[in-house]
Tab-separated table of C-alpha atoms in Angstrom:
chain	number	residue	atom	x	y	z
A	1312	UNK	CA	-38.314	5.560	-64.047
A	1313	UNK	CA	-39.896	3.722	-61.336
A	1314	UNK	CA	-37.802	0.228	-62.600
A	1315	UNK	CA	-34.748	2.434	-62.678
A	1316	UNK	CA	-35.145	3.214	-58.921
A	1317	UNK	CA	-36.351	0.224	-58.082
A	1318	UNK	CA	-33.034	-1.346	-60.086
A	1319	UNK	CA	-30.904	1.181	-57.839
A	1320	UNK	CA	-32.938	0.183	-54.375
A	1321	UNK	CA	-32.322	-3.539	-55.133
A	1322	UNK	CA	-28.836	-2.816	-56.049
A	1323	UNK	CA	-28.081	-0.962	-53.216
A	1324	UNK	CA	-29.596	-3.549	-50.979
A	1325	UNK	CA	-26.892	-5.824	-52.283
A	1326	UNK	CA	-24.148	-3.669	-51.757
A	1327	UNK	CA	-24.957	-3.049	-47.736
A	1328	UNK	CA	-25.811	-6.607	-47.327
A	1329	UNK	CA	-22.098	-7.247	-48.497
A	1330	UNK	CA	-21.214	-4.950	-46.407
A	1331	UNK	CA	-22.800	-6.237	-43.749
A	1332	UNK	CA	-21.448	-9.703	-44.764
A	1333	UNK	CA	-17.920	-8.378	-44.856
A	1334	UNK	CA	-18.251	-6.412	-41.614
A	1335	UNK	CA	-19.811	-9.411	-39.830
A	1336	UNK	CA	-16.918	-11.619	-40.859
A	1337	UNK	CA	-14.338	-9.160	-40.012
A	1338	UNK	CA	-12.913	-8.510	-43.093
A	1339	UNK	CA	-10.357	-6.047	-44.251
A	1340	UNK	CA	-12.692	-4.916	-47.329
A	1341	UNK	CA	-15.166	-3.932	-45.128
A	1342	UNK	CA	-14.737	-0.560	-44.798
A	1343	UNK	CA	-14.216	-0.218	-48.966
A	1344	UNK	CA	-17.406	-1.649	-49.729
A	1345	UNK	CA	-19.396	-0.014	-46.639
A	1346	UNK	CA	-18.133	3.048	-48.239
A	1347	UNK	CA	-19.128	2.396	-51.160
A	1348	UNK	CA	-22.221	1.041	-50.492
A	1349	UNK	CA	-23.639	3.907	-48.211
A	1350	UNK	CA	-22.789	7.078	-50.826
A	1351	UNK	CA	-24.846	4.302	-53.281
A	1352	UNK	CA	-27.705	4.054	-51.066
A	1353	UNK	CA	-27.775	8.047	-50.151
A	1354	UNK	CA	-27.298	8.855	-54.065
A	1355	UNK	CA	-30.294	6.747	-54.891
A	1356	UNK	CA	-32.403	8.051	-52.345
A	1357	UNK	CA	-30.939	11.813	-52.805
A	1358	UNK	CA	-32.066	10.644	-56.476
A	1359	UNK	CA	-35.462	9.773	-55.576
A	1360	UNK	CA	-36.112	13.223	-54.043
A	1361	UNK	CA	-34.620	15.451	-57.053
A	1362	UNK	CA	-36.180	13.529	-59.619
A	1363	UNK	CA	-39.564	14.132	-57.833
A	1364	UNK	CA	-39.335	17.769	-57.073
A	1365	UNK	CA	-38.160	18.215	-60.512
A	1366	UNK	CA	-41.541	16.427	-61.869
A	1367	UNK	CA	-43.597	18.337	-59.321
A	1368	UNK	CA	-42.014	21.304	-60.718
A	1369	UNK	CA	-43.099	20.466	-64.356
A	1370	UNK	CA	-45.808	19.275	-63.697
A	1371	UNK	CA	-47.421	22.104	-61.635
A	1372	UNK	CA	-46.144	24.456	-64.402
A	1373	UNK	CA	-47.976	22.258	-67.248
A	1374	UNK	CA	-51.334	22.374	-64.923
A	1375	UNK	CA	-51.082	26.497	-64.830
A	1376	UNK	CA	-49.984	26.523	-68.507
A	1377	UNK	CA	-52.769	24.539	-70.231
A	1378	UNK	CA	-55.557	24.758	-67.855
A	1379	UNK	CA	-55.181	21.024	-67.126
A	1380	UNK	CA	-57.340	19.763	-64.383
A	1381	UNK	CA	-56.652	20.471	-60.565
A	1382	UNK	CA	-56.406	16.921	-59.500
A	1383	UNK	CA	-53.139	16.624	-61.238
A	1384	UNK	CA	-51.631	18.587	-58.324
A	1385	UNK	CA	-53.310	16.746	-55.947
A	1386	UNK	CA	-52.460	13.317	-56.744
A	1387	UNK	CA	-49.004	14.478	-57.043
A	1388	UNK	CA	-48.854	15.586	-53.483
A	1389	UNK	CA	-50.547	12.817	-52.931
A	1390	UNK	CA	-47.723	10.571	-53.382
A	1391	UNK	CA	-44.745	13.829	-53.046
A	1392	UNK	CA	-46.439	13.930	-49.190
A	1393	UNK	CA	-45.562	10.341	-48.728
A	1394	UNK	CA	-41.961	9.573	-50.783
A	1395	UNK	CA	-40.145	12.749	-49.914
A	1396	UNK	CA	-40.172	12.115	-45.958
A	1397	UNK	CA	-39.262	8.555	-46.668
A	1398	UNK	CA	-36.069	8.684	-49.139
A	1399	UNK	CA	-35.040	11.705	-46.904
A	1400	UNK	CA	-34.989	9.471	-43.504
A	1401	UNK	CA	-33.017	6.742	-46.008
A	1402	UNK	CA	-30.537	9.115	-46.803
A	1403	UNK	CA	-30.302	10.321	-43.100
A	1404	UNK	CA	-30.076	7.084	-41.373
A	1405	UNK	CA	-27.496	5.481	-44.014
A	1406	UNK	CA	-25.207	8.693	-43.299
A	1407	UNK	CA	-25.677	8.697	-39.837
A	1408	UNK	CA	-24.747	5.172	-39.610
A	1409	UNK	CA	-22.128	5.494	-41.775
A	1410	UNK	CA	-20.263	8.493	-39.720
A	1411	UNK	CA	-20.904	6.222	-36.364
A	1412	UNK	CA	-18.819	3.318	-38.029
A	1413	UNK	CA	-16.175	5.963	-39.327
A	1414	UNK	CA	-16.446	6.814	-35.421
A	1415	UNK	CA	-16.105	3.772	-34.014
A	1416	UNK	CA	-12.995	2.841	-36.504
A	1417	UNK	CA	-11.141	5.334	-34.885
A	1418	UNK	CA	-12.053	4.180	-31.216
A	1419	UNK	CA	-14.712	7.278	-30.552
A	1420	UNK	CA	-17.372	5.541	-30.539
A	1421	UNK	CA	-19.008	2.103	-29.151
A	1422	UNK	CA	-19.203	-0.291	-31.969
A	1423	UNK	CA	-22.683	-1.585	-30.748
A	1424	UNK	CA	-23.856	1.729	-31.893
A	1425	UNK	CA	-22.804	1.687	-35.198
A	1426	UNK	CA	-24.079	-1.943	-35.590
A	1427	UNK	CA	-27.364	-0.961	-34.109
A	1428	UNK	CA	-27.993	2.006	-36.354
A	1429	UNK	CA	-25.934	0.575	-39.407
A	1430	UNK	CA	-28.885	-2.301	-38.945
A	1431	UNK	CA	-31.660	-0.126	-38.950
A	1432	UNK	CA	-30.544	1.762	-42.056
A	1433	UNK	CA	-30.474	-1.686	-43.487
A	1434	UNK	CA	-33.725	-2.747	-42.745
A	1435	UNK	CA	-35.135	0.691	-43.225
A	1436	UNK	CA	-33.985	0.952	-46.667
A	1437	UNK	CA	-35.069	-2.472	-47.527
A	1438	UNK	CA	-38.920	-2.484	-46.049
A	1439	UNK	CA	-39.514	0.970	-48.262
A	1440	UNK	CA	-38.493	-0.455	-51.756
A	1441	UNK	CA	-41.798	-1.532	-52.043
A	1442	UNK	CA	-43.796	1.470	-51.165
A	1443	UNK	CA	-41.356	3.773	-52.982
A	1444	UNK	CA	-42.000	1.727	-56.318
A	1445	UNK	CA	-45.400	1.686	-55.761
A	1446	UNK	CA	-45.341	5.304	-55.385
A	1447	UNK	CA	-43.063	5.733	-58.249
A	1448	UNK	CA	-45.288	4.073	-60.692
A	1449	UNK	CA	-48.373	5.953	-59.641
């Protein structure tokens, strides 16, 4: 699973930097593929987080069931401690972002903001593809 995600993350690191591209050039297909690319990035993220609370589930449940060791359930909070708070702020940021630029569209909002925070997703969501694969394939 961890390539899959990691697939996704890379993917959806395309899609916003096309975005970005689009946005930056002042296109008209902006807005499509900004779309598009932020319910991408929050689905693999929101992804991230069910799949792991699912496998926490089971595998808490398997640890009761057949007297497996303890340290099961600590290495899995272990890494649950550290991914769950990060794909969280990814989907939070990317949404936030997004809803400033739907904002700012309409004239509501300052553009600068939505650039600013649109950025930061971006940059967010690319510096933790590393540490959530890492923490994937533990």
């Amino acid at each position: 699973m961890h390539r899959l995600f990691l697939g996704c993350n890379l993917w959806s690191a395309l899609f916003m930097t096309g975005a970005a591209v689009l946005g930056w050039t002042g296109s008209p297909w902006h807005l499509r593929v900004a779309i598009f690319a932020a319910v991408f990035a929050c689905l693999v993220q929101s992804g991230v987080v069910a799949l792991f609370l699912g496998a926490a589930k089971l595998i808490k449940e398997h640890v009761g069931r057949f007297s497996m060791p303890l340290s099961f359930i600590d290495r899995l909070n272990e890494v649950y401690h550290r991914l769950i708070p990060m794909a969280a702020f990814g989907v939070s940021i990317t949404a936030a972002a997004s809803i400033l630029g739907g904002a700012a569209h309409l004239g509501s909002a300052p553009m600068w903001l939505h650039i600013a925070l649109a950025t930061t997703a971006w940059l967010y969501l690319l510096a933790i593809i590393p540490f959530e694969y890492r923490l994937h394939a533990r």
